[in-house]
Structures are given as structure tokens and as C-alpha cells.
Amino acid sequence: MPKLWTDDADDTDGVDDQAAGDAQRTVTGRLQLADWRRRVARLYAQVRAEEDPAAGHALWRAGRDELFREHPQSPLLPDSELFTTGLPYWPYDPRLRFEVPLLPTSEPLTLQVPTASDGLIPLRRIGQVQLPAPLDASLDVWWLQQYAGGIFLPLRDGSSGRTSYGGGRYLLDTAKSADLGGSAETLVLDLNFLYHPSCRYNPAWECPLAQPGNTIGFDVQAGERLTA
């Protein structure tokens, strides 16, 4: 009896099935990522609407724990103990919440930050903020020069590499809805909302890290930490 198909046809069908599966996984992953960002945006909106900053911080912590524990886009590795313990933080310190103006800088500065997945991420410094006592430090504020853009403010401080992630933490990343508010002239900077980038949990992630203009010596014992 003659064969109705060839071995080559069998192989092609297998490739087509694999390609279809890969395409479906890509679609699913994109929708999951969109949902993650939607939930982060909702969480930060709730934080900004809360009149009591400490209560907003508690809300933020609970929301992040839920996302990291339950969402398919969680950066936690499957065997991470943080699924059960939750993310560790220092207690809320009201002295580390400021609303400060964004000050112009005398010289423009642009950086190209390489990543494996997104290529070069262009950053343009748009100004500086001056943090009052007890920090007495200035920080560069960056604009992500990608589609839609966004304010980006990372920080590496005296705790980095000891009690917080060595590459630093993020305070603002408005392209991903990490936005504590402000006005047309000011930014709310509450260092209790410092959080680790995803590369702290999973080496598969690559993250833009704090540059020299975002590095201070003060030991900021606020926000997310490595261990409780």
C-alpha cells in the first residue's frame, strides 16, 4: 500500500506544531505582562490616593507580595523562599518622605544602557533633585527615551551590597507605573518605596542600574531589603 505522506511531511508537521506552540506562548506571555503592569499601575494609584503615607506603604507591600506570590510574571525563581515569607522591608520611616522640585542641570548627559532582551536603553538626564537632611544629597533624574518615555530614578546607597541589592534599588520608574506623585514642578520621593529590580531575584533579567550620579554614601534603611 503506498504511503500517503513522506517522512519530510511528518517533520514539517512537527515543526509547524512547535511554531504554533511557541507563538501561543508568546501571546500568553505578552498578555500576562500587560496584566502585571496593569496591576502595578492600579496599586500605585491606590498608594497615591491614600492620605496616610504609612498606610499607603502597607498597601503597597501587601500588593507587591500578592503579585510576586501569585502572578505568572513574578520574577521569583520557583524555589524562592520569598513565595512563603513575602518580600522583606525596613519599617516605615516618615523622615524619608520628601516633595522636592526638579532642578535643571548645567550639562546634558545621555547614556546607552545595554540589555540582552531590549537592546540599548537610552537614558537622558533631565534634572536633579536635592534630598534634605538626614541625607543632604543630590540625585540625577533620568528620562527613558523609548516609546512613551518615563521618569527613572534609581539609587545605590550605603546599604547596597550589604543589606540591600548590590546594584541598587529603584524609586521611580513611571514607564512601568512606579510613580509616587508630585506636581508640574515637583516629585514625591518617599524612600520607603525603594524596591529591588527584577534582576535581584532572577539572573535571567537585566536591569539598568544606578550610575555615579545616583549613588550616595548614606545608609538608607528604608524600603525593600535583602533579609528581614
Backbone as JSON, one array per atom type, in Angstrom:
{
  "sequence": "MPKLWTDDADDTDGVDDQAAGDAQRTVTGRLQLADWRRRVARLYAQVRAEEDPAAGHALWRAGRDELFREHPQSPLLPDSELFTTGLPYWPYDPRLRFEVPLLPTSEPLTLQVPTASDGLIPLRRIGQVQLPAPLDASLDVWWLQQYAGGIFLPLRDGSSGRTSYGGGRYLLDTAKSADLGGSAETLVLDLNFLYHPSCRYNPAWECPLAQPGNTIGFDVQAGERLTA",
  "N": [[0.85, -1.2, 0.0], [0.68, 2.17, -0.92], [2.51, 4.9, 0.61], [0.85, 7.56, 2.24], [1.93, 9.92, 2.99], [5.09, 11.56, 3.4], [8.22, 11.1, 5.18], [9.41, 13.57, 5.41], [7.21, 15.25, 5.36], [6.05, 14.54, 7.77], [7.98, 15.57, 9.54], [7.76, 18.27, 8.96], [5.19, 18.84, 9.84], [5.6, 18.49, 12.56], [7.35, 20.61, 13.1], [5.68, 22.74, 12.45], [3.72, 22.44, 14.43], [5.27, 22.93, 16.69], [6.05, 25.57, 16.19], [3.55, 26.8, 16.28], [2.92, 26.34, 18.94], [4.97, 27.82, 20.19], [4.29, 30.39, 19.31], [1.82, 30.73, 20.57], [2.61, 30.66, 23.24], [4.11, 32.99, 23.3], [2.13, 34.94, 22.83], [0.54, 34.52, 25.11], [2.4, 35.14, 27.12], [2.84, 37.88, 26.61], [0.32, 38.96, 27.16], [0.11, 38.31, 29.84], [2.19, 39.88, 30.87], [1.21, 42.42, 30.27], [-0.99, 42.4, 31.96], [0.3, 42.26, 34.46], [1.57, 44.78, 34.51], [-0.67, 46.4, 34.43], [-1.81, 45.84, 36.9], [0.2, 46.75, 38.61], [0.08, 49.48, 38.0], [-2.48, 50.06, 38.98], [-2.05, 49.55, 41.68], [-0.15, 51.53, 42.44], [-1.7, 53.79, 41.95], [-3.61, 53.52, 43.95], [-1.95, 53.84, 46.15], [-1.13, 56.53, 45.85], [-3.56, 57.75, 46.25], [-4.06, 57.38, 48.91], [-4.3, 59.03, 51.96], [-2.71, 58.83, 54.24], [0.64, 58.32, 54.35], [2.03, 56.14, 55.52], [0.05, 54.19, 55.7], [-0.44, 53.9, 52.99], [1.98, 52.79, 52.27], [1.88, 50.3, 53.58], [-0.21, 49.19, 52.13], [0.99, 49.04, 49.62], [3.08, 47.22, 50.11], [1.61, 44.88, 50.71], [0.27, 44.53, 48.28], [2.4, 44.12, 46.49], [3.48, 41.75, 47.54], [1.39, 39.99, 46.98], [1.36, 40.04, 44.15], [3.97, 39.06, 43.55], [3.8, 36.55, 44.67], [1.66, 35.23, 43.39], [1.33, 35.89, 40.67], [1.8, 34.98, 37.21], [3.89, 36.31, 35.94], [5.75, 36.81, 37.87], [9.01, 37.6, 39.05], [10.31, 35.84, 40.71], [12.29, 32.95, 41.34], [11.39, 29.46, 40.98], [11.97, 28.02, 43.36], [12.17, 29.88, 45.36], [12.23, 31.16, 48.65], [10.81, 33.39, 49.18], [8.26, 33.23, 48.24], [6.77, 32.23, 50.32], [7.55, 33.68, 52.6], [7.22, 36.33, 51.91], [8.2, 39.62, 50.68], [11.0, 41.25, 52.15], [11.18, 44.2, 54.22], [12.35, 47.35, 55.55], [11.03, 48.99, 58.5], [8.46, 51.52, 58.14], [9.61, 54.83, 57.71], [8.9, 58.0, 58.43], [10.52, 60.23, 58.14], [11.84, 60.07, 55.79], [10.41, 60.84, 53.6], [9.77, 63.04, 50.99], [8.85, 66.0, 49.18], [10.03, 67.45, 46.42], [11.52, 69.98, 44.28], [12.22, 69.56, 40.77], [15.31, 70.17, 39.57], [17.13, 72.05, 37.12], [19.98, 70.93, 35.18], [23.39, 71.81, 34.47], [24.78, 70.66, 32.38], [24.04, 68.59, 29.6], [23.36, 65.07, 29.59], [23.59, 61.87, 28.29], [22.92, 58.42, 28.29], [23.59, 55.08, 27.14], [22.24, 52.17, 27.87], [23.07, 48.85, 27.86], [21.12, 45.91, 27.21], [20.15, 42.44, 27.15], [17.66, 41.64, 26.16], [16.2, 43.91, 25.35], [17.9, 45.41, 23.84], [19.78, 48.42, 23.4], [19.08, 50.7, 25.93], [18.15, 53.94, 25.9], [18.96, 56.65, 27.99], [18.25, 59.85, 29.21], [19.46, 62.52, 31.05], [17.39, 64.6, 32.87], [17.34, 66.38, 34.9], [18.0, 67.26, 38.36], [17.47, 66.24, 41.76], [17.37, 67.53, 45.05], [17.98, 66.07, 48.02], [16.91, 66.61, 51.28], [18.1, 66.9, 54.76], [17.89, 63.85, 56.59], [19.72, 63.12, 54.61], [20.99, 64.92, 52.76], [21.83, 65.09, 49.97], [22.3, 65.0, 46.4], [20.55, 63.81, 43.51], [20.59, 62.38, 40.27], [18.03, 62.66, 37.82], [16.38, 60.77, 35.44], [15.26, 60.37, 32.02], [13.55, 57.96, 30.25], [14.21, 57.3, 27.02], [12.37, 56.0, 25.22], [9.56, 54.54, 23.49], [6.77, 56.33, 24.52], [8.17, 57.03, 26.84], [9.38, 58.08, 30.14], [9.93, 58.82, 33.63], [12.84, 58.0, 35.42], [14.37, 56.88, 38.31], [16.89, 55.58, 39.88], [18.68, 54.26, 42.76], [21.68, 53.86, 44.46], [22.92, 53.16, 47.57], [24.41, 53.47, 50.89], [23.64, 51.04, 51.97], [23.72, 49.23, 49.94], [24.76, 46.15, 48.63], [25.22, 45.15, 51.09], [22.95, 45.13, 53.01], [20.97, 45.56, 51.23], [20.24, 45.08, 47.71], [23.17, 44.78, 45.7], [23.42, 46.15, 43.27], [21.83, 48.32, 43.56], [18.66, 50.07, 44.05], [15.3, 50.78, 42.87], [13.41, 53.79, 42.76], [11.62, 55.47, 41.35], [9.95, 54.63, 38.38], [8.37, 55.5, 36.01], [7.46, 54.7, 33.53], [6.7, 52.15, 33.94], [4.76, 52.5, 35.75], [5.57, 52.96, 38.38], [5.2, 55.34, 40.36], [5.07, 57.97, 42.51], [3.8, 60.35, 42.65], [3.32, 63.97, 42.68], [3.77, 67.22, 41.29], [3.39, 69.67, 38.63], [5.85, 70.75, 38.92], [7.24, 69.44, 40.89], [8.46, 66.42, 42.53], [7.32, 63.61, 44.32], [9.23, 61.95, 46.58], [9.59, 59.22, 48.26], [11.49, 57.4, 50.2], [10.92, 55.07, 51.45], [9.65, 53.53, 49.64], [11.51, 52.39, 48.02], [12.59, 49.8, 45.9], [13.71, 46.51, 44.93], [15.22, 45.8, 41.75], [14.14, 43.51, 39.13], [16.25, 41.83, 38.44], [17.5, 41.25, 40.79], [16.22, 39.05, 41.83], [16.24, 37.11, 39.87], [18.53, 35.86, 37.63], [18.07, 35.84, 34.91], [16.93, 38.18, 34.16], [17.72, 41.48, 33.05], [18.77, 44.64, 34.15], [18.69, 48.2, 34.12], [21.09, 49.88, 36.04], [22.02, 51.85, 38.95], [23.76, 54.84, 38.3], [26.86, 56.81, 38.72], [25.87, 59.39, 39.45], [23.66, 58.74, 40.85], [24.33, 57.61, 43.2], [24.91, 57.41, 46.61], [26.44, 57.92, 49.85], [25.04, 57.65, 52.2], [23.4, 55.46, 54.43], [20.58, 54.08, 53.58], [18.14, 52.95, 55.32], [15.51, 51.94, 54.56], [12.6, 50.96, 52.75], [12.72, 48.16, 50.45], [14.59, 45.3, 51.47], [17.35, 42.91, 51.75], [17.13, 40.72, 53.56], [14.91, 39.91, 56.25]],
  "CA": [[0.0, 0.0, 0.0], [1.55, 3.34, -0.98], [2.46, 5.84, 1.72], [0.05, 8.75, 1.97], [2.75, 11.09, 3.26], [6.51, 11.24, 3.5], [8.85, 11.44, 6.45], [9.61, 15.02, 5.43], [5.94, 15.88, 5.74], [5.9, 14.35, 9.21], [8.86, 16.51, 10.22], [7.22, 19.62, 8.8], [4.05, 18.97, 10.75], [6.13, 18.68, 13.9], [7.86, 21.97, 13.18], [4.52, 23.65, 12.47], [3.11, 22.35, 15.75], [6.15, 23.62, 17.64], [5.95, 27.01, 15.93], [2.26, 27.26, 16.79], [3.02, 26.38, 20.4], [5.81, 28.96, 20.56], [3.52, 31.61, 19.07], [0.8, 30.84, 21.62], [3.29, 31.03, 24.49], [4.47, 34.4, 23.18], [0.91, 35.72, 23.04], [0.17, 34.4, 26.53], [3.36, 35.89, 27.91], [2.61, 39.32, 26.44], [-0.9, 39.31, 27.88], [0.42, 38.25, 31.27], [2.99, 41.05, 31.2], [0.29, 43.57, 30.26], [-1.79, 42.32, 33.19], [1.2, 42.63, 35.56], [1.74, 46.24, 34.52], [-1.96, 46.97, 34.78], [-1.98, 45.7, 38.35], [1.15, 47.67, 39.24], [-0.48, 50.82, 37.84], [-3.6, 50.18, 39.91], [-1.51, 49.58, 43.03], [0.43, 52.85, 42.7], [-2.8, 54.74, 42.01], [-4.18, 53.39, 45.29], [-0.98, 54.43, 47.08], [-1.2, 57.99, 45.74], [-4.86, 58.21, 46.76], [-4.1, 57.19, 50.36], [-3.87, 60.25, 52.64], [-1.67, 58.48, 55.21], [1.71, 57.64, 53.62], [2.36, 54.84, 56.12], [-0.99, 53.25, 55.27], [-0.16, 53.63, 51.58], [3.13, 51.88, 52.22], [1.39, 48.97, 53.94], [-0.99, 48.73, 50.98], [1.97, 48.72, 48.57], [3.75, 45.97, 50.49], [0.68, 43.76, 50.56], [0.02, 44.35, 46.86], [3.58, 43.51, 45.87], [3.56, 40.35, 47.98], [0.4, 39.22, 46.23], [1.83, 39.9, 42.78], [5.14, 38.19, 43.49], [3.43, 35.2, 45.09], [0.61, 34.58, 42.61], [1.23, 36.23, 39.25], [2.71, 34.2, 36.36], [5.05, 37.11, 35.54], [6.61, 37.05, 39.02], [10.42, 37.32, 38.76], [10.87, 34.89, 41.66], [12.59, 31.6, 40.89], [10.4, 28.53, 41.55], [12.31, 27.53, 44.7], [12.43, 31.02, 46.24], [11.51, 31.17, 49.92], [10.01, 34.61, 49.26], [6.87, 32.88, 47.99], [6.09, 32.0, 51.59], [7.88, 34.69, 53.6], [6.96, 37.68, 51.44], [9.39, 40.44, 50.47], [11.37, 41.92, 53.41], [11.32, 45.66, 54.19], [12.53, 48.07, 56.79], [9.8, 49.67, 58.94], [8.24, 52.82, 57.52], [10.27, 55.95, 58.37], [8.32, 59.21, 57.83], [11.55, 61.25, 57.89], [12.44, 59.84, 54.47], [9.45, 61.21, 52.56], [10.0, 64.42, 50.59], [8.37, 66.51, 47.88], [11.12, 68.36, 46.06], [11.49, 70.42, 42.89], [13.19, 69.02, 39.81], [16.2, 71.28, 39.25], [17.86, 71.85, 35.87], [21.42, 70.68, 35.26], [24.14, 72.69, 33.57], [25.29, 69.92, 31.23], [23.23, 67.43, 29.2], [24.02, 63.77, 29.71], [22.81, 60.76, 27.73], [23.55, 57.11, 28.45], [23.03, 53.94, 26.43], [22.39, 51.03, 28.78], [22.83, 47.62, 27.08], [20.41, 44.76, 27.79], [20.08, 41.33, 26.19], [16.33, 41.48, 25.57], [15.67, 45.15, 24.8], [18.95, 46.16, 23.16], [20.26, 49.58, 24.14], [18.05, 51.56, 26.52], [18.69, 55.29, 26.01], [18.55, 57.45, 29.14], [18.68, 61.25, 29.14], [19.29, 63.21, 32.33], [16.51, 65.76, 32.7], [17.48, 67.29, 36.04], [18.45, 66.7, 39.62], [16.7, 66.55, 42.96], [18.18, 67.69, 46.25], [17.34, 65.45, 49.18], [17.31, 67.32, 52.5], [18.52, 66.09, 55.9], [19.25, 63.48, 57.01], [20.56, 62.63, 53.52], [21.81, 66.0, 52.21], [22.45, 64.54, 48.76], [21.61, 65.25, 45.13], [20.4, 62.64, 42.66], [20.19, 62.61, 38.88], [16.73, 62.14, 37.39], [16.55, 60.36, 34.04], [14.09, 60.14, 31.17], [13.7, 56.83, 29.35], [13.91, 57.79, 25.68], [11.73, 54.96, 24.45], [8.17, 54.87, 23.19], [6.01, 56.85, 25.67], [9.09, 57.64, 27.8], [9.08, 57.93, 31.55], [10.94, 59.23, 34.6], [13.54, 56.86, 36.02], [15.24, 57.32, 39.39], [17.46, 54.5, 40.68], [19.51, 54.72, 43.88], [22.61, 52.98, 45.17], [23.26, 53.87, 48.8], [25.33, 52.77, 51.78], [23.19, 49.68, 52.28], [23.85, 48.38, 48.75], [25.78, 45.13, 48.75], [25.25, 44.64, 52.47], [21.6, 44.78, 53.45], [20.1, 45.65, 50.05], [20.88, 44.56, 46.48], [24.4, 45.5, 45.39], [23.27, 47.02, 42.11], [20.96, 49.44, 43.89], [17.21, 49.88, 44.04], [14.54, 51.77, 42.1], [12.39, 54.56, 43.47], [10.63, 55.84, 40.34], [10.06, 54.11, 37.02], [6.98, 55.82, 35.66], [7.06, 53.94, 32.34], [6.08, 50.92, 34.46], [3.75, 52.97, 36.71], [6.13, 53.21, 39.7], [5.06, 56.8, 40.37], [4.55, 58.34, 43.82], [3.05, 61.6, 42.55], [4.01, 65.25, 42.62], [3.04, 68.28, 40.58], [4.06, 70.06, 37.39], [7.18, 71.25, 39.25], [7.86, 68.68, 41.97], [8.33, 64.97, 42.59], [7.27, 62.99, 45.64], [10.27, 60.94, 46.73], [9.45, 58.55, 49.55], [12.49, 56.35, 50.11], [10.34, 53.83, 51.96], [9.15, 52.79, 48.48], [12.61, 51.81, 47.24], [12.37, 48.37, 45.67], [14.75, 45.85, 44.15], [14.89, 45.45, 40.36], [13.86, 42.08, 38.94], [17.48, 41.05, 38.35], [17.9, 40.81, 42.13], [15.59, 37.77, 42.11], [16.37, 36.14, 38.78], [19.62, 36.3, 36.75], [17.63, 35.93, 33.52], [16.54, 39.57, 33.93], [18.76, 42.51, 33.01], [18.16, 45.87, 34.63], [19.54, 49.39, 34.23], [21.46, 50.07, 37.43], [22.32, 53.23, 39.35], [25.0, 55.43, 37.82], [27.51, 57.6, 39.78], [25.02, 60.49, 39.9], [22.57, 58.18, 41.66], [25.0, 56.87, 44.26], [25.18, 58.21, 47.8], [27.05, 57.15, 50.93], [24.12, 57.49, 53.32], [22.81, 54.13, 54.55], [19.13, 54.27, 53.57], [17.47, 51.79, 55.89], [14.09, 52.11, 54.25], [12.26, 50.25, 51.53], [12.97, 46.72, 50.4], [15.92, 44.86, 51.9], [17.65, 41.54, 51.33], [16.57, 39.78, 54.52], [14.16, 40.56, 57.33]],
  "C": [[0.88, 1.24, 0.0], [1.39, 4.22, 0.25], [1.65, 7.07, 1.33], [0.79, 10.03, 2.29], [4.19, 10.63, 3.42], [7.02, 11.59, 4.88], [9.08, 12.94, 6.56], [8.34, 15.74, 5.85], [5.7, 15.74, 7.23], [6.74, 15.37, 9.98], [8.3, 17.93, 10.14], [6.04, 19.85, 9.72], [4.53, 19.21, 12.18], [6.65, 20.09, 14.11], [6.72, 22.97, 13.27], [3.85, 23.64, 13.84], [3.95, 23.09, 16.79], [6.07, 25.13, 17.46], [4.64, 27.57, 16.46], [2.28, 27.34, 18.31], [3.85, 27.55, 20.88], [5.05, 30.27, 20.4], [2.48, 31.81, 20.16], [1.43, 31.24, 22.95], [3.7, 32.5, 24.47], [3.26, 35.29, 23.44], [0.52, 35.7, 24.51], [1.1, 35.22, 27.41], [3.15, 37.39, 27.81], [1.36, 39.77, 27.2], [-0.67, 39.27, 29.39], [1.23, 39.47, 31.7], [2.12, 42.31, 31.23], [-0.55, 43.58, 31.53], [-0.95, 42.7, 34.41], [1.31, 44.15, 35.65], [0.44, 46.96, 34.86], [-2.18, 46.94, 36.29], [-1.02, 46.61, 39.12], [0.62, 49.1, 39.16], [-1.62, 51.05, 38.82], [-3.09, 50.31, 41.35], [-0.93, 50.96, 43.36], [-0.64, 53.94, 42.73], [-3.46, 54.71, 43.39], [-3.25, 54.01, 46.34], [-1.07, 55.95, 47.04], [-2.5, 58.54, 46.32], [-4.95, 58.12, 48.28], [-3.53, 58.43, 51.06], [-2.73, 59.99, 53.63], [-0.56, 57.73, 54.49], [2.07, 56.27, 54.2], [1.32, 53.79, 55.74], [-0.82, 52.91, 53.79], [0.99, 52.66, 51.41], [2.72, 50.45, 52.56], [0.58, 48.36, 52.8], [-0.06, 48.27, 49.86], [2.67, 47.4, 48.87], [2.84, 44.77, 50.27], [0.41, 43.47, 49.08], [1.19, 43.71, 46.14], [3.73, 42.05, 46.28], [2.59, 39.48, 47.19], [0.85, 38.99, 44.79], [2.98, 38.91, 42.68], [4.79, 36.74, 43.81], [2.55, 34.49, 44.06], [0.67, 34.82, 41.11], [2.21, 35.43, 38.41], [3.92, 34.98, 35.87], [5.97, 37.44, 36.73], [8.06, 36.73, 38.67], [11.04, 36.29, 39.7], [11.15, 33.54, 41.0], [11.67, 30.61, 41.6], [10.69, 28.08, 42.98], [12.55, 28.66, 45.7], [11.59, 30.93, 47.51], [10.61, 32.39, 50.05], [8.55, 34.35, 48.9], [6.09, 32.73, 49.3], [6.35, 33.1, 52.61], [7.41, 36.08, 53.21], [8.27, 38.46, 51.3], [9.72, 41.19, 51.76], [11.59, 43.43, 53.22], [11.76, 46.16, 55.56], [11.2, 48.7, 57.21], [9.69, 51.06, 58.3], [8.86, 53.93, 58.37], [9.76, 57.26, 57.75], [9.34, 60.31, 57.55], [12.1, 61.17, 56.47], [11.43, 60.05, 53.34], [9.6, 62.7, 52.27], [9.19, 64.74, 49.34], [9.3, 67.64, 47.5], [10.99, 68.79, 44.6], [12.52, 69.68, 42.04], [14.02, 70.19, 39.29], [16.93, 71.02, 37.94], [19.34, 71.59, 36.13], [22.13, 71.52, 34.21], [24.59, 71.98, 32.3], [24.35, 68.77, 30.89], [24.04, 66.15, 29.33], [23.08, 62.7, 29.2], [23.61, 59.47, 27.89], [22.84, 56.09, 27.56], [23.29, 52.71, 27.29], [22.08, 49.75, 28.02], [22.06, 46.58, 27.88], [20.32, 43.68, 26.71], [18.75, 41.3, 25.46], [15.84, 42.73, 24.85], [16.72, 45.97, 24.05], [19.45, 47.3, 24.03], [19.08, 50.4, 24.65], [18.64, 52.96, 26.66], [18.1, 56.05, 27.2], [19.09, 58.86, 28.97], [18.43, 61.9, 30.5], [18.48, 64.48, 32.12], [16.61, 66.74, 33.86], [18.03, 66.56, 37.24], [17.47, 67.07, 40.73], [17.67, 66.63, 44.14], [17.42, 67.11, 47.43], [17.83, 66.14, 50.45], [17.81, 66.36, 53.58], [17.46, 65.02, 56.19], [20.17, 63.03, 55.88], [21.52, 63.7, 52.99], [22.57, 65.54, 50.97], [21.63, 64.94, 47.54], [21.61, 63.98, 44.3], [20.03, 63.07, 41.25], [18.82, 61.98, 38.63], [16.8, 61.94, 35.88], [15.2, 60.24, 33.34], [14.41, 58.97, 30.24], [13.27, 57.26, 27.95], [13.44, 56.65, 24.79], [10.31, 55.4, 24.15], [7.43, 55.2, 24.48], [6.9, 57.45, 26.74], [8.71, 57.37, 29.24], [10.24, 58.38, 32.42], [11.52, 57.99, 35.27], [14.51, 57.39, 37.07], [15.69, 56.1, 40.2], [18.32, 55.09, 41.8], [20.39, 53.58, 44.37], [23.1, 53.74, 46.39], [24.18, 53.02, 49.67], [24.91, 51.37, 52.15], [23.44, 48.71, 51.14], [25.03, 47.42, 48.89], [25.92, 44.56, 50.14], [23.85, 44.19, 52.9], [20.55, 45.01, 52.36], [20.92, 45.24, 48.83], [22.07, 45.43, 46.08], [24.3, 46.45, 44.22], [22.4, 48.23, 42.36], [19.49, 49.07, 43.8], [16.57, 50.96, 43.18], [13.58, 52.5, 43.03], [11.26, 54.95, 42.53], [10.97, 55.16, 39.02], [8.67, 54.27, 36.4], [6.53, 55.14, 34.38], [6.38, 52.63, 32.74], [5.19, 51.23, 35.65], [4.27, 53.11, 38.14], [6.27, 54.72, 39.87], [4.37, 57.19, 41.68], [3.84, 59.69, 43.81], [3.95, 62.82, 42.54], [3.13, 66.26, 41.93], [3.77, 68.57, 39.27], [5.48, 70.54, 37.65], [7.93, 70.39, 40.25], [7.67, 67.18, 41.78], [8.21, 64.55, 44.05], [8.3, 61.86, 45.65], [10.17, 60.38, 48.15], [10.35, 57.32, 49.51], [12.02, 55.04, 50.73], [9.8, 52.95, 50.83], [10.28, 52.32, 47.56], [12.4, 50.31, 47.1], [13.48, 47.8, 44.79], [14.3, 45.63, 42.71], [14.76, 43.93, 40.22], [15.12, 41.24, 38.89], [18.01, 40.65, 39.72], [17.37, 39.4, 42.41], [15.93, 36.69, 41.09], [17.44, 36.63, 37.81], [19.23, 36.38, 35.28], [17.22, 37.36, 33.16], [17.77, 40.46, 33.88], [18.12, 43.85, 33.31], [19.15, 47.03, 34.53], [19.83, 49.67, 35.7], [21.88, 51.52, 37.68], [23.7, 53.65, 38.86], [25.64, 56.27, 38.94], [26.65, 58.74, 40.32], [23.82, 60.04, 40.7], [23.12, 57.3, 42.78], [25.32, 57.8, 45.41], [25.76, 57.31, 48.89], [26.12, 56.87, 52.08], [23.48, 56.1, 53.29], [21.3, 54.28, 54.69], [18.46, 52.99, 54.05], [15.97, 51.99, 55.8], [13.83, 51.4, 52.94], [12.6, 48.78, 51.62], [14.41, 46.41, 50.78], [16.14, 43.4, 51.5], [17.03, 40.5, 52.26], [15.86, 40.55, 55.62], [15.01, 40.68, 58.58]]
}
